[in-house]
Short mmCIF file of N, CA and C in Angstrom, two decimals:
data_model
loop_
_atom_site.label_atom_id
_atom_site.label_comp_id
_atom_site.label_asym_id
_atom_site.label_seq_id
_atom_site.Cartn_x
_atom_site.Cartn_y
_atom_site.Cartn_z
N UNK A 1 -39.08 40.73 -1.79
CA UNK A 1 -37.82 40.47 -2.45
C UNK A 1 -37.37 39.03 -2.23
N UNK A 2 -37.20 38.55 -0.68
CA UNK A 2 -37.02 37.32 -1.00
C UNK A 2 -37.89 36.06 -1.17
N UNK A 3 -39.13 36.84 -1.22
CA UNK A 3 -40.26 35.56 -2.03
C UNK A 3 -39.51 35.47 -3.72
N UNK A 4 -39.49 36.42 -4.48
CA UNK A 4 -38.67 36.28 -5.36
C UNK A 4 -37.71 35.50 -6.03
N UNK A 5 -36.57 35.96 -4.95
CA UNK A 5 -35.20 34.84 -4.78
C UNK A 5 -35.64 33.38 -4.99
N UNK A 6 -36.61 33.20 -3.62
CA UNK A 6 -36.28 31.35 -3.77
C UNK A 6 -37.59 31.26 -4.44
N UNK A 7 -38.19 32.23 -5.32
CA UNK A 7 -38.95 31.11 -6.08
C UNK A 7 -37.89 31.40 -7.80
N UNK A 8 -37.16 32.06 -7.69
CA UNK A 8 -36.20 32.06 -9.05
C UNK A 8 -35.13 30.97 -8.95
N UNK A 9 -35.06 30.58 -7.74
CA UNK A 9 -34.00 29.75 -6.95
C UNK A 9 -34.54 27.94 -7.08
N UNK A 10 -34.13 27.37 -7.23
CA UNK A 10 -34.50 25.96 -7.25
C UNK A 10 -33.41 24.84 -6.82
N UNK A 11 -33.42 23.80 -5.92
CA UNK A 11 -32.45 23.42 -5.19
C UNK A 11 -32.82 21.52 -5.60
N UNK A 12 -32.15 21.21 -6.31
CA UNK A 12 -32.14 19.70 -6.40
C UNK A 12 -31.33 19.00 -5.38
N UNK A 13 -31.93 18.13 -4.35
CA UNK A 13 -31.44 17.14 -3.53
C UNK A 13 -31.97 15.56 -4.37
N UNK A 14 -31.07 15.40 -4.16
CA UNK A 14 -30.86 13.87 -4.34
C UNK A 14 -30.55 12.76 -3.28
N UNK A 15 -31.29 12.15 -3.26
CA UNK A 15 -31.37 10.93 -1.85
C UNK A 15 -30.11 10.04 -1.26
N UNK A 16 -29.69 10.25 -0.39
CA UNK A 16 -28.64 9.60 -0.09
C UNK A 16 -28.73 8.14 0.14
N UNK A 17 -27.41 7.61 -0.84
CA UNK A 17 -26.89 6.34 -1.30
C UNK A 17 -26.46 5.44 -0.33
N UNK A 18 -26.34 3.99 0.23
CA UNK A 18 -25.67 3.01 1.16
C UNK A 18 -24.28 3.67 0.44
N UNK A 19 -23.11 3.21 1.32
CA UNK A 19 -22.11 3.61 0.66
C UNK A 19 -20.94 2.18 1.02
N UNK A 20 -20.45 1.91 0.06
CA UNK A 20 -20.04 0.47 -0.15
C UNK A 20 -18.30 0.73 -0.13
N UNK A 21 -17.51 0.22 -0.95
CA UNK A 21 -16.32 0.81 -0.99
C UNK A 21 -16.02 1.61 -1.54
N UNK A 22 -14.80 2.02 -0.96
CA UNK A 22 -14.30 3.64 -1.83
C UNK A 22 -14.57 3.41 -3.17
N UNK A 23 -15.22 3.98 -3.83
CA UNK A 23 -15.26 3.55 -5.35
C UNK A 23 -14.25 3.97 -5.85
N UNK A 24 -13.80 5.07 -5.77
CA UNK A 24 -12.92 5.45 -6.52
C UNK A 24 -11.73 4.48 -6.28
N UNK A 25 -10.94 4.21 -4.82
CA UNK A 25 -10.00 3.09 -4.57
C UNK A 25 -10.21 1.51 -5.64
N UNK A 26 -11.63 1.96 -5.48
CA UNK A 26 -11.80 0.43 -6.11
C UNK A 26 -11.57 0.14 -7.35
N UNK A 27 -11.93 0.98 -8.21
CA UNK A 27 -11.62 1.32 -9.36
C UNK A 27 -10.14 1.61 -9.64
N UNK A 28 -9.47 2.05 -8.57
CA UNK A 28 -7.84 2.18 -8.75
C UNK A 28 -6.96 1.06 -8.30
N UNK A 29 -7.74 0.09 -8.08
CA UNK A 29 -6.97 -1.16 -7.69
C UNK A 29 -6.33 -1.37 -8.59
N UNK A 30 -6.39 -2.07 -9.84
CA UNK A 30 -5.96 -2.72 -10.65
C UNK A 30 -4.55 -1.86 -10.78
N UNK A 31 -4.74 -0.67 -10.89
CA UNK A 31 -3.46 0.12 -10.91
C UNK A 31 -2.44 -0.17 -9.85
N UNK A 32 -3.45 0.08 -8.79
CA UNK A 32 -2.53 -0.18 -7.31
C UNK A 32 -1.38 -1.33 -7.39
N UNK A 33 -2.61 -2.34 -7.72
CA UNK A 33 -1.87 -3.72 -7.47
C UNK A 33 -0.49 -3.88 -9.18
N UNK A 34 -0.60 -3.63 -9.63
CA UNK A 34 0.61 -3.97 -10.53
C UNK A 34 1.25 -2.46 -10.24
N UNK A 35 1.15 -1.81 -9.48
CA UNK A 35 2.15 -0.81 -8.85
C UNK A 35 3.23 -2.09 -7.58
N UNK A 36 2.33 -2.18 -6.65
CA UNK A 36 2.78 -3.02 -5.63
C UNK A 36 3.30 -4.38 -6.51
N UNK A 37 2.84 -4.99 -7.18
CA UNK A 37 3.62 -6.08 -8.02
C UNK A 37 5.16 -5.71 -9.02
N UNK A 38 5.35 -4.84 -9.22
CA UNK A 38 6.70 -3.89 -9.30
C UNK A 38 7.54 -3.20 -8.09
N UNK A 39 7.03 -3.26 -7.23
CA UNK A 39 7.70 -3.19 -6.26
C UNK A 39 8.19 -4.71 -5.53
N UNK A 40 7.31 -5.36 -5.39
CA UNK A 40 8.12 -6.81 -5.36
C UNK A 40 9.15 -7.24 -5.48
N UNK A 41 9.03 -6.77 -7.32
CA UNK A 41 10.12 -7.22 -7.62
C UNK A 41 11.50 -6.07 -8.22
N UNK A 42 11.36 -5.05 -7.71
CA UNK A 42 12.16 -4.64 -7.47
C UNK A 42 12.82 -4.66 -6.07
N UNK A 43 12.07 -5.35 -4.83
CA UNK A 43 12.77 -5.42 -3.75
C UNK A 43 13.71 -7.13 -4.09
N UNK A 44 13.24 -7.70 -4.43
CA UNK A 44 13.84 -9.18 -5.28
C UNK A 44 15.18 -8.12 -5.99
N UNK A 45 15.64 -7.54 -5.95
CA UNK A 45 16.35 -7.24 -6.73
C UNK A 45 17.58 -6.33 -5.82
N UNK A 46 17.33 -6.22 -4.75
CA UNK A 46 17.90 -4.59 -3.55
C UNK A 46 18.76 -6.48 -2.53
N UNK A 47 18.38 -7.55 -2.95
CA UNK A 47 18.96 -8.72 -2.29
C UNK A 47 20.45 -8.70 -1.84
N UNK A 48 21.27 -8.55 -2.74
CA UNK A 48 22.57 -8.49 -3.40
C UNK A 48 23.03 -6.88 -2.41
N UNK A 49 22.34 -6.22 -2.06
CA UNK A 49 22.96 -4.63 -1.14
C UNK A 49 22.59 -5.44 -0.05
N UNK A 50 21.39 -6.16 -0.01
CA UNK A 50 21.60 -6.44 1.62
C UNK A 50 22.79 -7.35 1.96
N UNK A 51 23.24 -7.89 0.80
CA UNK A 51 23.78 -9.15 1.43
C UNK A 51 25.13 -8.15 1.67
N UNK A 52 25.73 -7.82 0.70
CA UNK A 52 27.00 -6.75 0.75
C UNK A 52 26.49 -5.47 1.75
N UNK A 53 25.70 -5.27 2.73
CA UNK A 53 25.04 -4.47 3.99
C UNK A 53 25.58 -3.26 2.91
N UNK A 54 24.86 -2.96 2.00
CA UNK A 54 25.52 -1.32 1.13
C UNK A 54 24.01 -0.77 1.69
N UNK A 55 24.45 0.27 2.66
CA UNK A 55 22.79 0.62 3.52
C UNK A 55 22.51 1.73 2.70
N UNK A 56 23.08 2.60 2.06
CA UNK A 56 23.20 4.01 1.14
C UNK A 56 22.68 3.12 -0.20
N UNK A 57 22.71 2.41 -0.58
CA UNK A 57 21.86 1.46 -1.90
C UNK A 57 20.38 1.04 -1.21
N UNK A 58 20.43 0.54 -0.12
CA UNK A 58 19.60 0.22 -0.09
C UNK A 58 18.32 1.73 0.59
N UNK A 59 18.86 2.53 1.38
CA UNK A 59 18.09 3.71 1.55
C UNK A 59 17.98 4.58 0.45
N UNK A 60 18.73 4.63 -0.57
CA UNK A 60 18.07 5.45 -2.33
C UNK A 60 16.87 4.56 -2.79
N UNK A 61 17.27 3.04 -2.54
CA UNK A 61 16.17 2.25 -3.58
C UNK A 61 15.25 2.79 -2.86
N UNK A 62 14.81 2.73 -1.78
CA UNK A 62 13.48 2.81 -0.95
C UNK A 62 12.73 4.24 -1.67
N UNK A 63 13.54 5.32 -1.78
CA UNK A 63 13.17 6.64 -1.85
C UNK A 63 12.89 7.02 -3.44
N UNK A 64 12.95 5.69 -4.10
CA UNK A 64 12.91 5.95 -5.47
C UNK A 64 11.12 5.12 -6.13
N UNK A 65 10.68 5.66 -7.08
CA UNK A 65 9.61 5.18 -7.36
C UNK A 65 9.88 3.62 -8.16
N UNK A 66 9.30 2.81 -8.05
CA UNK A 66 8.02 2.22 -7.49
C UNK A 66 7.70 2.45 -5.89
N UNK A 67 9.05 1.71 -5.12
CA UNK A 67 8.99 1.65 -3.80
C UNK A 67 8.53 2.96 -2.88
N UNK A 68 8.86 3.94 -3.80
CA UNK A 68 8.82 5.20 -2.76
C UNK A 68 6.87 5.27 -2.43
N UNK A 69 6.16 4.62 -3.73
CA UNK A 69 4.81 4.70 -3.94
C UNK A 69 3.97 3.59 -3.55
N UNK A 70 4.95 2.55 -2.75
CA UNK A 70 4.04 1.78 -2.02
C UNK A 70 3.29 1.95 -1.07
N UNK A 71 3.17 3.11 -0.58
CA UNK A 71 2.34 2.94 0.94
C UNK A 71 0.99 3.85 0.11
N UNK A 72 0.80 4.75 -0.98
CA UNK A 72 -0.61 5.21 -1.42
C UNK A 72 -1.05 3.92 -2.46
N UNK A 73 0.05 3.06 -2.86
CA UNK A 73 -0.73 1.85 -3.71
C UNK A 73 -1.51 0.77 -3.02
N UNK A 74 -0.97 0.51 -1.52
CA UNK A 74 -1.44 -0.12 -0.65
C UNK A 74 -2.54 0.29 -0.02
N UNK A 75 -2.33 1.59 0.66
CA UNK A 75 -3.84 2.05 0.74
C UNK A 75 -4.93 2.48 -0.38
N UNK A 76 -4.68 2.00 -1.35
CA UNK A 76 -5.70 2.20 -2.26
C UNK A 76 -6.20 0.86 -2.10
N UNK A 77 -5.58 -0.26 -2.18
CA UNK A 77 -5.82 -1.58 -2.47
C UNK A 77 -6.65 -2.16 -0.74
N UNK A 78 -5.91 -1.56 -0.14
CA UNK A 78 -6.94 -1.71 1.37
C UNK A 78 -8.49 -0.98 1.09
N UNK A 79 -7.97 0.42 0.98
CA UNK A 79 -9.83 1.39 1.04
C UNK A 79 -10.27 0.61 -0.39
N UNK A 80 -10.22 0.01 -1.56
CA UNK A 80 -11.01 -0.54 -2.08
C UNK A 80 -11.46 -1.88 -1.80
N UNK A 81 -10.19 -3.16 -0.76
CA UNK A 81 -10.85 -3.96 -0.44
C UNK A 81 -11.76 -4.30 1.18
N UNK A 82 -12.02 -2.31 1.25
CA UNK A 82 -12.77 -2.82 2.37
C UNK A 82 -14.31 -3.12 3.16
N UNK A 83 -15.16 -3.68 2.12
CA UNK A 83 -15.97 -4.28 2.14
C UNK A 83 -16.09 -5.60 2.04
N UNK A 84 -15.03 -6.26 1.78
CA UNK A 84 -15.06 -7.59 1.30
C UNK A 84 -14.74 -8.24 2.16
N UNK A 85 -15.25 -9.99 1.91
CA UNK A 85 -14.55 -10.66 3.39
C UNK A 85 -13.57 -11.15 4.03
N UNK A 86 -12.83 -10.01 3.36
CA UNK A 86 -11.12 -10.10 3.58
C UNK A 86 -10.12 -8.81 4.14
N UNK A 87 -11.42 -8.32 4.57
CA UNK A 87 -10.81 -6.81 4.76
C UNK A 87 -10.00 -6.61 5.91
N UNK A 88 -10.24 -6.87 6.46
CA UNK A 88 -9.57 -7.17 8.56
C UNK A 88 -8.07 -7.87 7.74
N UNK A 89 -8.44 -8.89 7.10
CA UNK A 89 -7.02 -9.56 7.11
C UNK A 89 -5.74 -8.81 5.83
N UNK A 90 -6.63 -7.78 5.48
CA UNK A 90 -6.11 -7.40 4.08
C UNK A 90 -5.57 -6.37 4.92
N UNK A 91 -6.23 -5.52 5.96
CA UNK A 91 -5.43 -4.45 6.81
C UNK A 91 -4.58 -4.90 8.00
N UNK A 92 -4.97 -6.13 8.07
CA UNK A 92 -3.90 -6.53 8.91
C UNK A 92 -2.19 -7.08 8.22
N UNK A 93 -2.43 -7.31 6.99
CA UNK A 93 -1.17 -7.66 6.28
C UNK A 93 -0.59 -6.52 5.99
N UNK A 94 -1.47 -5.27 5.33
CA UNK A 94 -0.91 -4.13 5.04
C UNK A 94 0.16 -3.47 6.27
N UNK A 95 -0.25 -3.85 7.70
CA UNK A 95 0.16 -3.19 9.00
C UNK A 95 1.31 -3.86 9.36
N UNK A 96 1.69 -5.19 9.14
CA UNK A 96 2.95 -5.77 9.17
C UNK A 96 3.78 -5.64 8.22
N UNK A 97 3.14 -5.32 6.37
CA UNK A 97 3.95 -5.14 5.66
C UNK A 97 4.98 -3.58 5.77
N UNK A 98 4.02 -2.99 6.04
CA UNK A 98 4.40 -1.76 6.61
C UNK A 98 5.40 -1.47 7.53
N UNK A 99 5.44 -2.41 8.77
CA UNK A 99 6.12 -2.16 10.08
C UNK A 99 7.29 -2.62 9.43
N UNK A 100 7.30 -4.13 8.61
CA UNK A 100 8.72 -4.71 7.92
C UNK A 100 9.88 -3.89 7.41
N UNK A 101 8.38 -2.77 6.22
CA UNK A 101 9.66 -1.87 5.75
C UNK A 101 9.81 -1.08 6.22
N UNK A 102 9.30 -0.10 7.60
CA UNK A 102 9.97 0.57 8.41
C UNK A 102 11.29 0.27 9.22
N UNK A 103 11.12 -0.61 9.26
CA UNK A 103 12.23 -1.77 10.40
C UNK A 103 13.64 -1.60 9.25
N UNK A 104 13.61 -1.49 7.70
CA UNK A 104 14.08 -2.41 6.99
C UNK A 104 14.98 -0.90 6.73
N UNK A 105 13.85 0.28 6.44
CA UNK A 105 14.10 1.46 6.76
C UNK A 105 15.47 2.17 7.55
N UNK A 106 14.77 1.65 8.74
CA UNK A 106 15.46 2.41 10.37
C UNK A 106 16.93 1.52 10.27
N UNK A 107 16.99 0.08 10.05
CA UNK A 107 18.19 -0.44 9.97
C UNK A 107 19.29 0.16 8.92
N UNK A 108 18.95 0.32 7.30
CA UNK A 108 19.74 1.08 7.07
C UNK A 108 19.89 2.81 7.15
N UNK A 109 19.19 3.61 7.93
CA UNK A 109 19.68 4.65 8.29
C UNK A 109 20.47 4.08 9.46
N UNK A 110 20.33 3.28 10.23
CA UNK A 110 21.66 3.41 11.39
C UNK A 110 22.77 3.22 10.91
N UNK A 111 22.81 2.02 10.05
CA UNK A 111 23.93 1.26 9.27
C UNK A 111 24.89 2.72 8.45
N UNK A 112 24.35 3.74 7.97
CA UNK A 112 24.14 4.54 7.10
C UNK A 112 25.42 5.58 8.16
N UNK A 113 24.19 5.79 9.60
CA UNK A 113 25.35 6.16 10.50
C UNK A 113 26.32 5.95 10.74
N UNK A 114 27.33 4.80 10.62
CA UNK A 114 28.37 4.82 11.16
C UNK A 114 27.79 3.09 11.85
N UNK A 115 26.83 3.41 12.44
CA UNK A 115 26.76 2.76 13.89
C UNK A 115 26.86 0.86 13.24
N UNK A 116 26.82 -0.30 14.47
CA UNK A 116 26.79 -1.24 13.89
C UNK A 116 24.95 -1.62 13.63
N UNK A 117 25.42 -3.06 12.77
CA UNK A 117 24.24 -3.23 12.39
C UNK A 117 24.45 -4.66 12.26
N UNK A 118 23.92 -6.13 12.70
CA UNK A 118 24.28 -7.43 12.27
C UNK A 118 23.61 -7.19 11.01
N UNK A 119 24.37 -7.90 10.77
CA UNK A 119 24.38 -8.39 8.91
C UNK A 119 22.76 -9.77 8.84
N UNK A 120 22.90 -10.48 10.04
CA UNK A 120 21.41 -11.35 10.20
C UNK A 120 20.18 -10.17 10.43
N UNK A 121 20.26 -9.41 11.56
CA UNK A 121 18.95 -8.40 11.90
C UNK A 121 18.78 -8.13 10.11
N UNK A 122 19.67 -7.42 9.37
CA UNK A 122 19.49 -6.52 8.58
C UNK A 122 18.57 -7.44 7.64
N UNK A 123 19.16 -8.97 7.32
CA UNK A 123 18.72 -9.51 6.41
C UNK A 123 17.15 -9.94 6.85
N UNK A 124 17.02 -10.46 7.87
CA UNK A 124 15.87 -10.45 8.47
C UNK A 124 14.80 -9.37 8.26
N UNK A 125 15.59 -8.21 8.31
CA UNK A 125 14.24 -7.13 8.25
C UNK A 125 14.01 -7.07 6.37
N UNK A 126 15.11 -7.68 5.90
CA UNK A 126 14.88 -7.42 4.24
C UNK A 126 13.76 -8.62 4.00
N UNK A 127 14.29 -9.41 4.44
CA UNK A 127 13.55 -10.59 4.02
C UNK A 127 11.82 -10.65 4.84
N UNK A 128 11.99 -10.23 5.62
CA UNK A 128 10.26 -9.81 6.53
C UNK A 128 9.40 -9.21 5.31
N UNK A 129 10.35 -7.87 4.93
CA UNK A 129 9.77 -7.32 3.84
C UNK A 129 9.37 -7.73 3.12
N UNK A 130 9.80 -8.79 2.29
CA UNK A 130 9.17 -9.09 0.90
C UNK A 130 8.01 -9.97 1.36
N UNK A 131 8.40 -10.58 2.29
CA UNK A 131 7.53 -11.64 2.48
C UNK A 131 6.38 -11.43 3.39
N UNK A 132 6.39 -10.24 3.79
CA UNK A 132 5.06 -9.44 4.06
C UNK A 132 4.08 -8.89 2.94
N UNK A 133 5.47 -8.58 1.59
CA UNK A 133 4.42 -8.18 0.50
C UNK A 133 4.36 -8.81 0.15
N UNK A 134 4.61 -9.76 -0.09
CA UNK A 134 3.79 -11.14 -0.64
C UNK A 134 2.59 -11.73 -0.08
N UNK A 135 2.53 -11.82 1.53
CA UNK A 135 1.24 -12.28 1.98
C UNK A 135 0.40 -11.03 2.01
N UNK A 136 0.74 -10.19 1.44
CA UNK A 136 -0.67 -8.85 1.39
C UNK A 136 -1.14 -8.86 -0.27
N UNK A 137 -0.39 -8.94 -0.82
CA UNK A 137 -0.15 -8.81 -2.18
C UNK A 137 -1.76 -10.56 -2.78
N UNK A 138 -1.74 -11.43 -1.79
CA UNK A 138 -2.29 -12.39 -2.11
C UNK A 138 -3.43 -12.32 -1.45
N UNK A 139 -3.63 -11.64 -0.50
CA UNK A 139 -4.75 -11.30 -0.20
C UNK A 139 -5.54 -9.82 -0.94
N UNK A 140 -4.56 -9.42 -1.25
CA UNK A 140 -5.39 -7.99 -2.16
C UNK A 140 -5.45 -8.21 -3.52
N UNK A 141 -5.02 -9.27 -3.86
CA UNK A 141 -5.35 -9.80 -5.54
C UNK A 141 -6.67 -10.40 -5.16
N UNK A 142 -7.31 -11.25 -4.07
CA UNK A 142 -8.27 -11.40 -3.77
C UNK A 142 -9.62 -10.36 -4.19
N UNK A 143 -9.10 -9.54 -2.97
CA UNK A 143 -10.14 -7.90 -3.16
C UNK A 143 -10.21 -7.66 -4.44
N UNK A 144 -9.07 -7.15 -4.66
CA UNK A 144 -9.49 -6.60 -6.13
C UNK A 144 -10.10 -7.26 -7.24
N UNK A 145 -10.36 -8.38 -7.21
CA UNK A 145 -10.59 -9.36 -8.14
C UNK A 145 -12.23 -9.52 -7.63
N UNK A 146 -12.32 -8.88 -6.44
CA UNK A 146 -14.50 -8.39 -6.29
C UNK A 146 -14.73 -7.49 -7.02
N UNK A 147 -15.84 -8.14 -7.94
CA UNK A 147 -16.58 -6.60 -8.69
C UNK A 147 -17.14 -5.24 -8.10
N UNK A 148 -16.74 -4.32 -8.22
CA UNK A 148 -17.82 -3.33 -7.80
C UNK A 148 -19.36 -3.32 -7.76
N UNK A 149 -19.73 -2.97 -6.34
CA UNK A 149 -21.05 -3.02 -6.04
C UNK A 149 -21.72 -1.60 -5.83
N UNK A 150 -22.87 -2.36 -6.75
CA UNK A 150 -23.72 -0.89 -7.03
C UNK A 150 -24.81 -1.03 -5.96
N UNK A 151 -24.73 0.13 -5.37
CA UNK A 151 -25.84 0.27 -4.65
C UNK A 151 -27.39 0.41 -5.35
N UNK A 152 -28.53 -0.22 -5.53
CA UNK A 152 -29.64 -0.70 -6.38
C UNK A 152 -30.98 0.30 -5.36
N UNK A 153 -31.61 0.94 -6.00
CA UNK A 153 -32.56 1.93 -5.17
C UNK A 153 -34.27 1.04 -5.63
N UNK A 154 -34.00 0.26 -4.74
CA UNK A 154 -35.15 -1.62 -4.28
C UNK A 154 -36.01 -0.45 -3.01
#
């Protein structure tokens, strides 16, 4: 009976591939990055709440899309640029851009509380922000701007 089976049975393996960058990330860059390039400039725009410390404006903008979708646009734009020779510095910008808008985050939920908040810290953590996505944003226009590499069976 089961001589049968596996000779009715037939099993195709196929040889395993080098594996280069996420392809799929990579291929979703272009998306990524004019995701994160709308968020830019919609944080260019949240200026005017920081300056008037409106922390309830500025904790909706965060929670609203584009911004709410920066951290899977960013890691797309990292896992696709990470083969390239920019990758260390492309995850290292992503990790400060990140910490900025946590910081930028946590300030207006306190502010939000009741509690105080300087009006400099606050602007500081706004302004870290952008200008974290800006130095990631210039290094992942980099990445993305590498062609996809095909692995070649030499």
């Amino acid at each position: 009976f089961l001589a049968q089976v596996a000779a009715m049975t037939t099993v195709a393996v196929s040889p395993a591939r080098p594996a280069r960058a996420d392809i799929t990330s990579k291929l979703a860059s272009s998306a990524a990055l004019r995701n994160a390039k709308s968020v830019q400039k919609k944080l260019s725009t949240l200026e005017l709440y920081v300056v008037q410390q409106d922390y309830v404006s500025i904790k909706e903008s965060l929670r609203v899309a584009p911004v709410s979708d920066i951290r899977k646009s960013c890691t797309t734009l990292v896992r696709g640029g990470d083969d390239g020779p920019d990758a260390q510095q492309l995850e290292g910008r992503y990790n400060t851009f990140m910490s900025s808008l946590e910081r930028l985050d946590s300030l207006a939920s306190v502010g939000m509380r009741g509690r105080k908040v300087s009006s400099g810290d606050f602007y500081a953590a706004y302004k870290s922000t952008v200008d974290g996505l800006v130095s990631f944003l210039e290094v992942a226009q980099e990445a993305a701007d590498i062609p996809v590499q095909y692995a070649t069976d030499e």
